[in-house]
């Protein structure tokens, strides 16, 4: 049972541990419901904030909250994130040794853990503590994995029904981003929680802006896009392994560092790509859809679909990996008929071919929409949006409608004269009067319609044909080499003078990178890239992330850094007013961030009134306190104190460096320095010593060597 006055403690707990001031929609309701001992099923989109629904209760329940999660790779990051907030958490899975596992059980027995993440197949190892004496709550993350209806079915999830049987009084909270009804029912049945209340949140992720472009000169468009989004993390989804590699290569040769990710890589290679992305070492990954499932990174700023996804579920899940921190993120999809044709080919012959093709059709409709795209997306998930969203390309650039009867007549008569045997490409060649081999060989240059459309660009013709198809004036015969064919409606246009309305193509002007820089100066966008306070804070965050070996976004989210830049806190108290700064983070990282802010503002850290932070450390050191004692007294991280020690030493203060590193270690670092070429980063040294020599030792040794 939770503490009696837990309701009063909800907001303070959220603030103290996570630094947030408010719950998001439904979070509080769910949390209270679970704290009262009820079972719940939570359906929220990716990035909606599911974790908080069991993490806050975990802090208020007396005992342990067990979190069953299918992704071993993700557990460490999740636990690191909790620890960074000063929460006692750990994970238990097959990657650990027997001793490690034993130590974790001890922690549980000694009530030293609030949350324990466990892989379903490792639950057996927890039998000693799997009882109501120790466990207060059970969360089943990614609960759709239990259902063979779902797309990520995991057999190991199917044994989870025993949990309710052995711990009947313990609330179970199941969470997933998969909405369909059959899966939901399956979750309740299999977990044996028939009375669980279902909390279904809106699937709308308003901060993700939606855009669809035609796939002409795709690579050029992508390069230009990514260059405009320098210093931002993004994912480019491709259809095939080959695509990912080719695209990554092209990006690299155009000065955009990017890596490829696909199932053909070895496990280690894949882990490395994923880790480099999560840790901000790599900003751009060209990946197949296999990439992302194990990624909680909150600062993915954009997602590009180089190819059309197979269906809307997949598309929505993939773009949902952007903007988890709630800041603006961009989803850009390239639409091409070639992709639709290829996806149809993949689907044909499958046991559920019809379903697959119907889903693809919906995806195609979304891509070709001339009305608010978000409305279409949400209606797919059964949610109706009253107003247009204002954050999709259609809303921002509403299509201009004009009388397109003559254009329609030209297209349809070309189809007619080509005897409904040719695909779009050839029709366009005829309209534009191209003299290529195919046209000349077939004698199409003698047709009456040949060259009647020279005045309109190829791209625009393509746009008009797509619209005619959407309005039912013609269709693709996929079984006849994708030939474009007439329909009942076409005759009305060709022979009965029916009028056709079309929309004008939107031309996306790709501003040059230089122009963009100018613009950002006058009108600040969400994420600045130049020498701004944000950038300095981002660099500091990156430095700490390398030292502590945890992903940067777990230290502070982009959103928190942006607020720091805006509010410029100069004291720990002010810093704690920033969203995302809980007590623990303020105490551990606050000092360094405040120092950086003051440095940026040019205000010398008020020497007379307040001694600089490293000098305060110096005072304590001179008094003979150990590093541990200084950390305790100053409520700072040991790495911070060591950085003070290094600075004091290089400033010429009386520090006996050999209290901290041995002569031997200094010698080793000196040798390493001769061997490590070019790179001066501490990480390079850290790697050189196979992670066996601590960062601070390296740093101190270098301050002796460089003297
Ligand atoms: P999900 O598991 O649903 O994909 P997460 O639980 O990872 O989403 O949450 C997404 C992001 O939103 C995280 O960065 C989390 O810290 C943040 N978040 C969750 N709840 C809140 C809140 N009440 N206020 C601000 N940010 C929140
Ligand atoms: Zn819209």
XYZ file of C-alpha atoms and ligand atoms in Angstrom:
735
model
C 0.000 0.000 0.000
C 1.190 3.529 -0.654
C 1.500 6.164 2.045
C -1.923 7.380 3.192
C -1.618 10.944 1.922
C -0.147 9.880 -1.409
C -2.462 12.138 -3.415
C -0.794 15.202 -1.971
C 2.552 13.757 -2.857
C 1.997 13.168 -6.544
C 3.060 16.554 -7.852
C 5.922 17.022 -5.384
C 7.202 13.558 -6.352
C 7.029 14.432 -10.039
C 8.904 17.669 -9.409
C 11.461 16.317 -7.018
C 12.473 13.267 -9.019
C 11.784 14.242 -12.611
C 11.737 18.017 -12.447
C 8.349 18.333 -14.170
C 5.617 20.662 -12.966
C 2.540 18.999 -14.409
C 1.273 15.624 -15.374
C 0.343 15.053 -18.963
C -3.203 14.143 -19.894
C -4.385 11.023 -18.056
C -1.085 10.375 -16.283
C -2.381 11.467 -12.896
C -5.620 9.544 -13.247
C -3.726 6.384 -14.151
C -1.207 6.830 -11.360
C -3.910 7.273 -8.725
C -5.822 4.298 -10.057
C -2.783 2.048 -9.800
C -1.809 3.387 -6.392
C -5.243 2.383 -5.183
C -4.345 -1.177 -6.063
C -6.200 -1.584 -9.377
C -5.094 -3.224 -12.597
C -4.844 -0.983 -15.633
C -4.165 -1.137 -19.344
C -2.559 2.012 -20.709
C -2.565 2.773 -24.419
C -0.502 5.801 -25.343
C 1.426 6.675 -28.477
C 5.210 6.404 -28.503
C 6.601 9.356 -26.597
C 3.298 9.927 -24.834
C 4.821 9.426 -21.383
C 3.907 5.896 -20.418
C 6.872 5.285 -18.123
C 5.769 7.957 -15.687
C 2.567 5.970 -15.115
C 4.496 3.279 -13.237
C 7.574 5.211 -12.163
C 5.672 7.680 -9.986
C 3.660 4.912 -8.267
C 6.908 2.981 -7.784
C 8.265 5.871 -5.727
C 5.158 6.003 -3.565
C 4.630 2.307 -2.997
C 6.419 0.837 -0.072
C 8.029 -2.095 -1.852
C 9.447 -2.880 -5.253
C 7.892 -2.235 -8.655
C 8.829 -4.926 -11.114
C 8.966 -3.809 -14.751
C 8.768 -6.595 -17.316
C 10.342 -5.385 -20.543
C 11.242 -7.300 -23.702
C 14.257 -5.253 -24.649
C 17.405 -6.080 -22.773
C 19.247 -3.492 -24.837
C 16.958 -0.776 -23.553
C 17.029 -1.703 -19.883
C 20.402 -0.217 -19.145
C 19.428 3.166 -20.585
C 16.155 3.137 -18.694
C 17.884 2.313 -15.442
C 20.637 4.871 -16.103
C 17.911 7.455 -16.669
C 16.298 6.636 -13.333
C 19.619 6.643 -11.523
C 20.436 10.032 -13.017
C 17.299 11.197 -11.245
C 18.516 9.708 -7.991
C 16.073 6.791 -8.081
C 17.161 3.375 -6.853
C 16.720 1.168 -9.879
C 18.372 -1.830 -11.478
C 17.818 -4.481 -14.126
C 17.948 -8.252 -14.081
C 18.617 -10.207 -17.247
C 20.728 -12.843 -18.913
C 23.529 -10.412 -19.723
C 24.567 -10.490 -16.052
C 26.781 -12.909 -14.143
C 25.414 -15.095 -11.347
C 27.141 -12.873 -8.759
C 25.612 -9.747 -10.191
C 22.207 -11.355 -10.172
C 22.674 -12.497 -6.626
C 23.628 -8.990 -5.518
C 20.431 -7.658 -7.059
C 18.309 -10.096 -5.091
C 20.094 -8.889 -1.970
C 19.209 -5.323 -2.888
C 15.561 -6.287 -3.160
C 15.571 -8.123 0.146
C 17.230 -5.154 1.839
C 14.623 -2.798 0.347
C 17.282 -0.904 -1.562
C 15.452 -0.843 -4.886
C 12.329 0.966 -6.037
C 12.290 -0.353 -9.587
C 13.647 -3.553 -11.097
C 13.512 -4.134 -14.852
C 13.417 -7.758 -15.830
C 13.285 -9.701 -19.075
C 10.357 -12.165 -19.115
C 12.664 -15.129 -19.614
C 14.642 -14.153 -16.506
C 11.614 -14.017 -14.193
C 12.290 -17.578 -13.042
C 15.481 -16.377 -11.376
C 13.457 -14.020 -9.192
C 11.274 -16.703 -7.613
C 12.621 -15.950 -4.109
C 11.396 -12.411 -4.162
C 8.365 -12.820 -6.397
C 5.862 -12.497 -3.603
C 3.702 -9.882 -2.001
C 6.168 -9.261 0.769
C 8.629 -7.587 -1.584
C 6.673 -6.613 -4.671
C 4.141 -3.757 -4.573
C 3.368 -3.327 -8.240
C 4.057 -4.987 -11.586
C 4.357 -3.089 -14.853
C 4.275 -4.942 -18.164
C 5.891 -2.693 -20.743
C 5.317 -3.245 -24.483
C 2.391 -5.407 -23.443
C 1.316 -6.041 -27.047
C 4.226 -8.493 -27.274
C 1.965 -10.956 -25.473
C -0.419 -11.146 -28.389
C 0.122 -13.160 -31.501
C -2.161 -10.625 -33.212
C 0.403 -7.961 -32.566
C 3.396 -7.272 -34.749
C 6.071 -7.959 -32.108
C 4.841 -11.215 -30.683
C 7.208 -12.747 -28.103
C 6.489 -16.262 -26.892
C 8.206 -15.508 -23.569
C 5.439 -13.004 -22.824
C 2.781 -15.689 -22.903
C 3.724 -17.166 -19.541
C 3.095 -13.870 -17.725
C -0.388 -14.952 -16.649
C 1.226 -16.623 -13.632
C 2.027 -13.241 -12.100
C -1.583 -12.466 -11.245
C -2.013 -15.973 -9.946
C 0.939 -15.846 -7.589
C 0.504 -12.216 -6.529
C -3.268 -11.724 -6.656
C -3.333 -8.523 -4.570
C -0.646 -6.705 -6.451
C -1.765 -4.244 -9.149
C -0.624 -4.937 -12.680
C -0.250 -2.070 -15.118
C 0.171 -3.093 -18.744
C 1.381 -0.502 -21.244
C 1.587 -0.366 -25.019
C 1.415 1.946 -28.004
C -0.548 -0.538 -30.067
C -4.180 0.343 -30.186
C -6.153 -2.326 -31.960
C -8.981 -3.991 -30.122
C -8.080 -7.632 -30.644
C -4.635 -7.068 -29.161
C -6.065 -5.198 -26.185
C -8.452 -7.975 -25.331
C -5.688 -10.520 -25.690
C -3.538 -8.604 -23.206
C -6.298 -8.599 -20.588
C -7.045 -12.283 -21.124
C -3.500 -13.496 -20.991
C -2.420 -11.362 -18.047
C -5.576 -12.503 -16.265
C -6.645 -8.974 -15.467
C -10.172 -8.980 -16.937
C -11.288 -6.007 -14.857
C -8.393 -3.755 -15.694
C -9.567 -0.294 -16.649
C -8.396 0.755 -20.089
C -6.889 4.205 -20.413
C -6.678 5.132 -24.061
C -4.921 8.406 -24.765
C -5.123 10.553 -27.812
C -2.754 9.441 -30.519
C -2.162 12.980 -31.622
C 1.468 14.039 -31.390
C 1.007 17.688 -32.170
C 4.670 18.581 -31.997
C 5.518 16.410 -34.996
C 4.997 18.369 -38.183
C 4.016 16.276 -41.180
C 5.205 16.762 -44.716
C 5.005 14.718 -47.888
C 7.054 15.541 -50.957
C 7.337 14.032 -54.353
C 10.335 11.766 -54.712
C 12.020 13.582 -57.572
C 15.678 14.252 -56.845
C 15.194 12.685 -53.471
C 18.837 12.471 -52.507
C 19.439 16.108 -53.316
C 16.452 17.072 -51.227
C 17.619 14.913 -48.331
C 21.137 16.339 -48.366
C 19.785 19.836 -48.339
C 17.354 18.986 -45.536
C 19.982 17.388 -43.334
C 22.405 20.253 -43.870
C 19.765 22.654 -42.690
C 19.318 20.539 -39.598
C 22.976 20.371 -38.587
C 23.589 19.247 -34.987
C 20.238 17.518 -34.848
C 19.668 13.792 -34.611
C 17.547 12.161 -37.268
C 16.645 8.832 -38.830
C 16.171 8.113 -42.531
C 14.075 5.011 -43.117
C 14.758 3.111 -46.330
C 13.104 0.119 -47.920
C 16.126 -2.124 -48.392
C 19.565 -2.809 -47.014
C 21.054 -1.638 -50.255
C 19.171 1.656 -50.021
C 20.512 2.320 -46.521
C 24.097 1.749 -47.562
C 23.913 3.683 -50.791
C 22.240 6.625 -49.146
C 24.696 6.706 -46.244
C 27.528 6.690 -48.761
C 26.034 9.548 -50.753
C 25.443 11.587 -47.630
C 29.011 11.041 -46.477
C 30.444 12.018 -49.819
C 28.408 15.209 -49.584
C 29.842 16.117 -46.235
C 27.031 14.735 -44.083
C 28.316 12.046 -41.698
C 25.807 9.188 -41.655
C 25.786 5.467 -40.850
C 23.777 2.607 -42.269
C 21.789 0.140 -40.161
C 20.096 -3.043 -41.356
C 19.545 -6.654 -40.423
C 22.493 -7.758 -42.558
C 24.972 -6.315 -40.088
C 26.340 -8.417 -37.253
C 24.855 -8.042 -33.787
C 27.898 -6.095 -32.629
C 27.835 -3.789 -35.625
C 24.173 -3.054 -35.071
C 24.670 -2.386 -31.368
C 27.494 -0.004 -32.187
C 25.404 2.001 -34.676
C 22.559 2.174 -32.204
C 24.774 3.198 -29.319
C 26.571 5.864 -31.337
C 23.212 7.307 -32.247
C 21.817 7.214 -28.726
C 25.016 8.789 -27.351
C 24.960 11.559 -29.972
C 28.230 10.391 -31.566
C 26.374 9.912 -34.862
C 23.621 12.305 -35.832
C 22.198 10.607 -38.915
C 21.315 6.940 -39.406
C 20.001 5.490 -42.678
C 18.085 2.451 -41.532
C 15.586 -0.202 -42.365
C 12.541 -0.333 -40.097
C 14.386 -2.737 -37.818
C 15.972 0.366 -36.289
C 14.221 2.152 -33.489
C 12.426 -0.440 -31.438
C 15.147 -0.302 -28.793
C 15.545 3.442 -28.808
C 14.097 5.793 -26.216
C 16.253 8.741 -27.233
C 14.150 11.834 -26.639
C 15.964 14.274 -28.909
C 15.402 12.751 -32.340
C 14.483 15.936 -34.177
C 13.427 14.555 -37.545
C 12.461 11.341 -39.300
C 12.623 10.978 -43.073
C 10.974 8.218 -45.043
C 13.132 7.759 -48.091
C 10.557 5.210 -49.249
C 6.860 4.755 -48.678
C 6.041 2.668 -45.602
C 3.861 -0.406 -46.041
C 1.056 0.893 -43.878
C -0.022 3.707 -41.602
C 0.692 1.800 -38.372
C 4.320 1.426 -39.347
C 4.584 5.011 -40.536
C 3.093 6.365 -37.336
C 5.296 4.280 -35.117
C 8.380 5.353 -37.033
C 7.644 9.067 -37.009
C 6.711 8.704 -33.318
C 10.414 8.213 -32.595
C 10.836 11.911 -33.261
C 10.232 14.610 -30.660
C 9.640 12.522 -27.582
C 10.726 15.483 -25.492
C 7.709 17.401 -26.780
C 9.786 19.886 -28.786
C 9.043 20.436 -32.473
C 10.082 17.518 -34.657
C 9.671 17.006 -38.372
C 8.429 13.993 -40.311
C 9.158 14.080 -44.028
C 7.895 11.389 -46.355
C 8.905 10.945 -49.970
C 6.105 9.658 -52.083
C 6.743 7.703 -55.235
C 4.730 5.442 -57.449
C 7.685 3.183 -57.967
C 7.566 2.401 -54.233
C 3.853 1.688 -54.311
C 4.383 -0.718 -57.182
C 7.240 -2.444 -55.396
C 5.288 -2.760 -52.145
C 2.383 -4.258 -54.033
C 4.756 -6.787 -55.493
C 6.029 -7.693 -52.009
C 2.466 -8.123 -50.789
C 1.282 -10.287 -53.646
C 1.157 -13.939 -52.760
C 1.207 -13.285 -49.008
C -1.421 -15.146 -47.024
C -3.086 -11.873 -46.051
C -2.446 -10.199 -49.389
C -5.782 -8.421 -49.437
C -5.305 -6.854 -46.035
C -1.782 -5.756 -46.905
C -2.895 -4.168 -50.132
C -5.808 -2.399 -48.490
C -3.427 -0.995 -45.877
C -1.013 0.121 -48.551
C -3.900 1.836 -50.288
C -4.652 3.846 -47.133
C -0.997 4.819 -46.931
C -1.141 5.970 -50.529
C -4.244 8.026 -49.848
C -2.504 9.691 -46.952
C 0.470 10.575 -49.155
C -1.723 12.034 -51.850
C -4.057 13.898 -49.550
C -5.173 17.414 -50.320
C -6.788 17.819 -46.894
C -5.206 17.993 -43.422
C -2.921 14.985 -43.118
C -3.208 14.663 -39.369
C -6.957 14.299 -39.686
C -6.402 11.366 -42.015
C -3.838 9.772 -39.736
C -5.894 10.075 -36.597
C -9.063 8.892 -38.273
C -7.139 5.761 -39.136
C -6.762 5.173 -35.384
C -10.416 5.929 -34.838
C -9.865 9.427 -33.538
C -11.628 12.423 -35.028
C -9.956 15.791 -35.119
C -12.436 18.653 -35.258
C -10.142 21.316 -36.643
C -7.370 21.182 -39.180
C -4.052 20.713 -37.419
C -2.121 23.674 -38.776
C 1.083 21.638 -38.530
C 1.109 19.651 -41.758
C 2.144 20.706 -45.235
C -1.447 20.752 -46.488
C -2.573 23.049 -43.667
C 0.438 25.301 -44.125
C 0.211 25.388 -47.898
C -3.408 24.724 -48.769
C -3.791 23.468 -52.309
C -5.041 25.996 -54.832
C -7.864 24.611 -56.892
C -8.284 25.572 -60.564
C -10.169 24.384 -63.614
C -7.985 21.570 -64.890
C -10.314 20.269 -67.574
C -7.913 20.865 -70.470
C -5.023 19.266 -68.610
C -7.207 16.279 -67.783
C -8.306 15.970 -71.399
C -4.696 16.002 -72.592
C -3.676 13.274 -70.173
C -6.669 11.053 -70.797
C -6.469 11.359 -74.537
C -2.814 10.376 -74.396
C -3.825 7.302 -72.399
C -6.512 6.589 -74.977
C -4.168 6.939 -77.923
C -1.606 4.714 -76.238
C -4.377 2.089 -76.105
C -4.205 1.983 -72.283
C -1.029 -0.061 -72.563
C 1.642 2.230 -71.189
C 2.734 3.157 -67.685
C 2.960 6.721 -66.376
C 6.565 7.286 -67.505
C 5.794 6.717 -71.177
C 2.648 8.822 -71.027
C 4.673 11.685 -69.641
C 7.274 11.224 -72.417
C 4.539 11.457 -75.018
C 2.994 14.552 -73.471
C 6.374 16.238 -73.127
C 7.496 15.178 -76.627
C 10.605 13.274 -75.522
C 12.535 11.768 -78.391
C 13.942 8.777 -76.557
C 14.566 5.311 -77.984
C 11.448 3.776 -76.504
C 9.213 6.475 -77.980
C 10.871 6.440 -81.386
C 10.918 2.646 -81.644
C 7.234 2.457 -80.931
C 6.498 5.337 -83.277
C 4.749 7.333 -80.551
C 6.262 10.514 -81.933
C 3.635 10.291 -84.683
C 0.685 10.422 -82.287
C -1.534 13.470 -82.264
C -0.927 14.041 -78.576
C 2.873 13.843 -78.926
C 4.454 16.972 -77.427
C 1.195 18.738 -76.556
C 2.396 19.305 -73.001
C 5.848 20.819 -73.452
C 4.807 23.895 -71.490
C 4.301 21.955 -68.253
C 7.192 20.431 -66.286
C 7.478 16.651 -65.950
C 7.031 16.836 -62.180
C 3.846 18.819 -62.536
C 2.388 16.388 -65.063
C 3.089 13.646 -62.607
C 1.277 15.593 -59.904
C -1.761 16.013 -62.182
C -1.882 12.352 -63.132
C -1.848 11.378 -59.452
C -4.752 13.702 -58.828
C -6.704 12.261 -61.715
C -6.164 8.807 -60.275
C -7.288 9.963 -56.831
C -10.440 11.357 -58.334
C -11.082 8.138 -60.196
C -10.465 9.384 -63.755
C -7.858 6.715 -64.436
C -6.172 3.835 -62.635
C -3.043 1.724 -62.656
C -3.412 -1.875 -63.829
C -0.805 -3.454 -61.610
C -1.163 -6.829 -63.285
C -0.536 -5.347 -66.753
C 2.904 -3.846 -66.291
C 1.402 -0.938 -64.397
C -0.284 0.439 -67.480
C -2.460 3.489 -66.902
C -6.052 2.787 -67.904
C -9.275 4.700 -68.344
C -12.368 4.344 -66.157
C -16.059 5.048 -66.526
C -15.409 8.606 -65.378
C -12.808 9.245 -68.087
C -15.412 9.083 -70.788
C -17.323 11.953 -69.251
C -14.229 14.077 -69.525
C -13.191 12.929 -72.976
C -16.542 12.869 -74.691
C -19.151 14.627 -72.580
C -17.407 17.836 -71.572
C -17.312 17.108 -67.814
C -15.263 19.656 -65.847
C -12.302 18.567 -63.711
C -10.882 20.496 -60.749
C -7.207 20.095 -59.995
C -4.852 21.559 -57.435
C -1.685 23.398 -58.306
C 1.529 21.600 -57.401
C 3.352 23.061 -54.434
C 6.925 23.854 -55.299
C 9.212 23.358 -52.385
C 11.897 25.938 -52.522
C 15.042 24.537 -50.959
C 16.763 27.509 -49.416
C 20.522 27.418 -49.657
C 22.292 26.679 -46.407
C 23.829 30.155 -46.337
C 20.495 31.904 -46.547
C 19.238 29.741 -43.767
C 21.991 30.856 -41.411
C 21.016 34.460 -42.008
C 17.433 33.693 -41.333
C 18.020 31.913 -38.076
C 19.735 35.063 -36.855
C 16.696 37.196 -37.306
C 14.047 34.690 -36.448
C 15.127 32.096 -33.922
C 13.894 28.615 -34.580
C 13.529 25.998 -31.897
C 17.017 24.567 -31.984
C 19.883 26.968 -32.566
C 23.098 25.710 -34.076
C 25.635 28.518 -33.809
C 27.648 29.703 -30.846
C 24.694 30.175 -28.612
C 24.220 29.369 -24.980
C 22.170 26.351 -26.053
C 25.085 25.052 -28.077
C 27.491 25.544 -25.156
C 25.130 23.728 -22.823
C 24.730 20.964 -25.386
C 28.503 20.593 -25.567
C 28.746 20.477 -21.789
C 26.035 17.826 -21.692
C 27.935 15.824 -24.309
C 31.148 16.085 -22.290
C 29.451 14.819 -19.144
C 27.733 12.092 -21.119
C 31.111 10.814 -22.294
C 32.599 10.981 -18.822
C 29.729 9.151 -17.212
C 29.093 6.925 -20.181
C 25.366 7.569 -20.288
C 23.398 8.994 -23.211
C 23.315 12.771 -23.289
C 19.530 12.996 -23.401
C 19.366 11.229 -20.052
C 21.351 14.026 -18.408
C 19.021 16.790 -19.586
C 16.591 16.767 -22.505
C 16.873 19.299 -25.329
C 13.794 20.917 -23.926
C 15.457 21.451 -20.568
C 18.532 22.973 -22.239
C 16.325 25.343 -24.214
C 14.640 26.462 -21.018
C 18.003 26.961 -19.353
C 19.030 29.127 -22.261
C 15.844 31.142 -21.942
C 15.788 31.503 -18.162
C 19.536 31.622 -17.520
C 19.405 30.304 -13.978
C 22.363 31.399 -11.867
C 21.664 29.498 -8.684
C 20.639 25.953 -7.848
C 17.254 27.219 -6.695
C 16.632 28.983 -10.012
C 17.854 25.960 -11.886
C 15.283 23.775 -10.165
C 12.534 25.924 -11.625
C 13.524 24.679 -15.060
C 11.325 21.845 -16.332
C 13.255 18.578 -16.289
C 15.599 19.519 -13.443
C 14.798 17.456 -10.373
C 16.585 17.733 -7.075
C 19.135 15.052 -7.785
C 20.171 16.419 -11.163
C 20.344 19.944 -9.778
C 22.722 18.743 -7.107
C 24.889 16.611 -9.341
C 25.111 18.665 -12.516
C 23.834 22.075 -11.457
C 27.160 23.586 -10.615
C 28.697 22.903 -14.014
C 25.700 24.166 -15.930
C 25.436 27.353 -13.894
C 29.127 27.977 -14.391
C 28.700 27.563 -18.142
C 25.777 29.980 -18.167
C 27.727 32.588 -16.240
C 30.724 32.122 -18.489
C 28.556 32.681 -21.516
C 26.992 35.791 -20.077
C 30.469 37.117 -19.425
C 29.733 37.734 -15.788
C 32.839 36.730 -13.974
C 31.535 34.375 -11.303
C 31.422 37.297 -8.842
C 34.755 36.651 -7.246
C 34.463 39.032 -4.314
C 31.017 38.013 -3.242
C 31.169 34.345 -4.080
C 34.279 32.278 -4.439
C 34.493 30.257 -7.656
C 33.347 26.764 -7.265
C 36.758 25.155 -7.784
C 38.249 27.411 -5.115
C 35.678 26.235 -2.622
C 36.795 22.718 -3.441
C 40.371 23.880 -2.929
C 39.525 25.193 0.563
C 38.083 21.845 1.544
C 41.019 19.979 0.024
C 43.425 22.116 2.031
C 41.470 21.260 5.157
C 42.353 17.655 4.415
C 38.960 16.348 3.308
C 38.928 13.327 1.001
C 37.306 13.554 -2.407
C 34.392 11.551 -1.123
C 33.892 13.946 1.757
C 34.095 16.947 -0.523
C 31.461 15.384 -2.810
C 29.176 14.813 0.153
C 29.620 18.257 1.590
C 29.254 20.074 -1.720
C 26.620 17.722 -3.112
C 28.596 17.492 -6.342
C 29.615 14.569 -8.506
C 33.058 13.169 -8.008
C 33.865 13.862 -11.652
C 33.108 17.533 -10.983
C 35.415 17.575 -7.988
C 38.136 15.845 -9.971
C 37.763 18.425 -12.706
C 38.249 21.098 -10.040
C 41.361 19.309 -8.834
C 42.719 19.177 -12.386
C 41.998 22.860 -12.901
C 43.529 23.829 -9.571
C 46.633 21.892 -10.451
C 47.011 23.478 -13.855
C 46.347 26.899 -12.271
C 49.448 26.253 -10.205
C 47.728 25.618 -6.887
C 49.336 23.399 -4.335
C 47.793 20.055 -5.170
C 49.582 16.781 -4.755
C 48.443 15.114 -7.911
C 49.979 11.828 -6.870
C 47.332 11.501 -4.197
C 45.069 10.674 -7.112
C 47.153 9.011 -9.815
C 50.258 6.906 -9.530
C 53.516 7.797 -11.259
C 53.075 4.631 -13.240
C 49.682 5.754 -14.515
C 51.087 9.113 -15.562
C 53.811 7.293 -17.472
C 51.195 5.098 -19.156
C 49.186 8.119 -20.224
C 52.344 9.756 -21.567
C 52.963 6.684 -23.694
C 49.363 6.650 -24.821
C 49.683 10.261 -25.853
C 52.481 9.349 -28.251
C 50.387 6.558 -29.710
C 47.089 8.323 -30.058
C 47.348 10.390 -33.141
C 45.316 13.448 -33.834
C 42.654 12.943 -31.237
C 42.843 14.865 -28.010
C 39.559 13.705 -26.551
C 39.557 11.979 -23.215
C 37.413 9.312 -24.796
C 40.283 8.377 -27.108
C 42.450 7.723 -24.050
C 39.669 5.944 -22.277
C 39.287 3.599 -25.226
C 43.039 3.203 -25.499
C 43.108 1.820 -21.968
C 40.160 -0.453 -22.710
C 38.053 1.561 -20.273
C 40.302 0.414 -17.433
C 41.649 3.847 -16.487
C 39.132 6.327 -15.102
C 38.477 9.577 -16.892
C 39.576 11.712 -13.988
C 42.887 9.873 -13.766
C 43.479 10.462 -17.440
C 42.577 14.082 -17.019
C 44.865 14.541 -14.030
C 47.723 12.699 -15.700
C 47.382 14.933 -18.749
C 47.463 18.024 -16.582
C 50.867 16.855 -15.271
C 52.155 15.948 -18.718
C 50.936 19.127 -20.387
C 52.425 21.353 -17.770
P 6.693 6.403 -23.956
O 7.225 5.311 -23.075
O 5.220 6.553 -23.860
O 7.169 6.298 -25.371
P 8.238 8.064 -22.239
O 7.707 7.562 -20.973
O 9.606 7.650 -22.658
O 7.233 7.781 -23.415
O 8.139 9.652 -22.182
C 8.533 10.452 -23.274
C 9.201 11.718 -22.769
O 8.251 12.568 -22.127
C 10.298 11.461 -21.752
O 11.389 12.286 -22.079
C 9.650 11.856 -20.437
O 10.615 12.295 -19.510
C 8.722 12.985 -20.855
N 7.583 13.162 -19.941
C 6.782 12.201 -19.448
N 5.852 12.742 -18.639
C 6.073 14.071 -18.607
C 5.449 15.201 -17.948
N 4.401 15.035 -17.133
N 5.964 16.424 -18.177
C 7.011 16.594 -18.997
N 7.637 15.595 -19.649
C 7.189 14.345 -19.457
Zn -3.082 19.586 -41.002
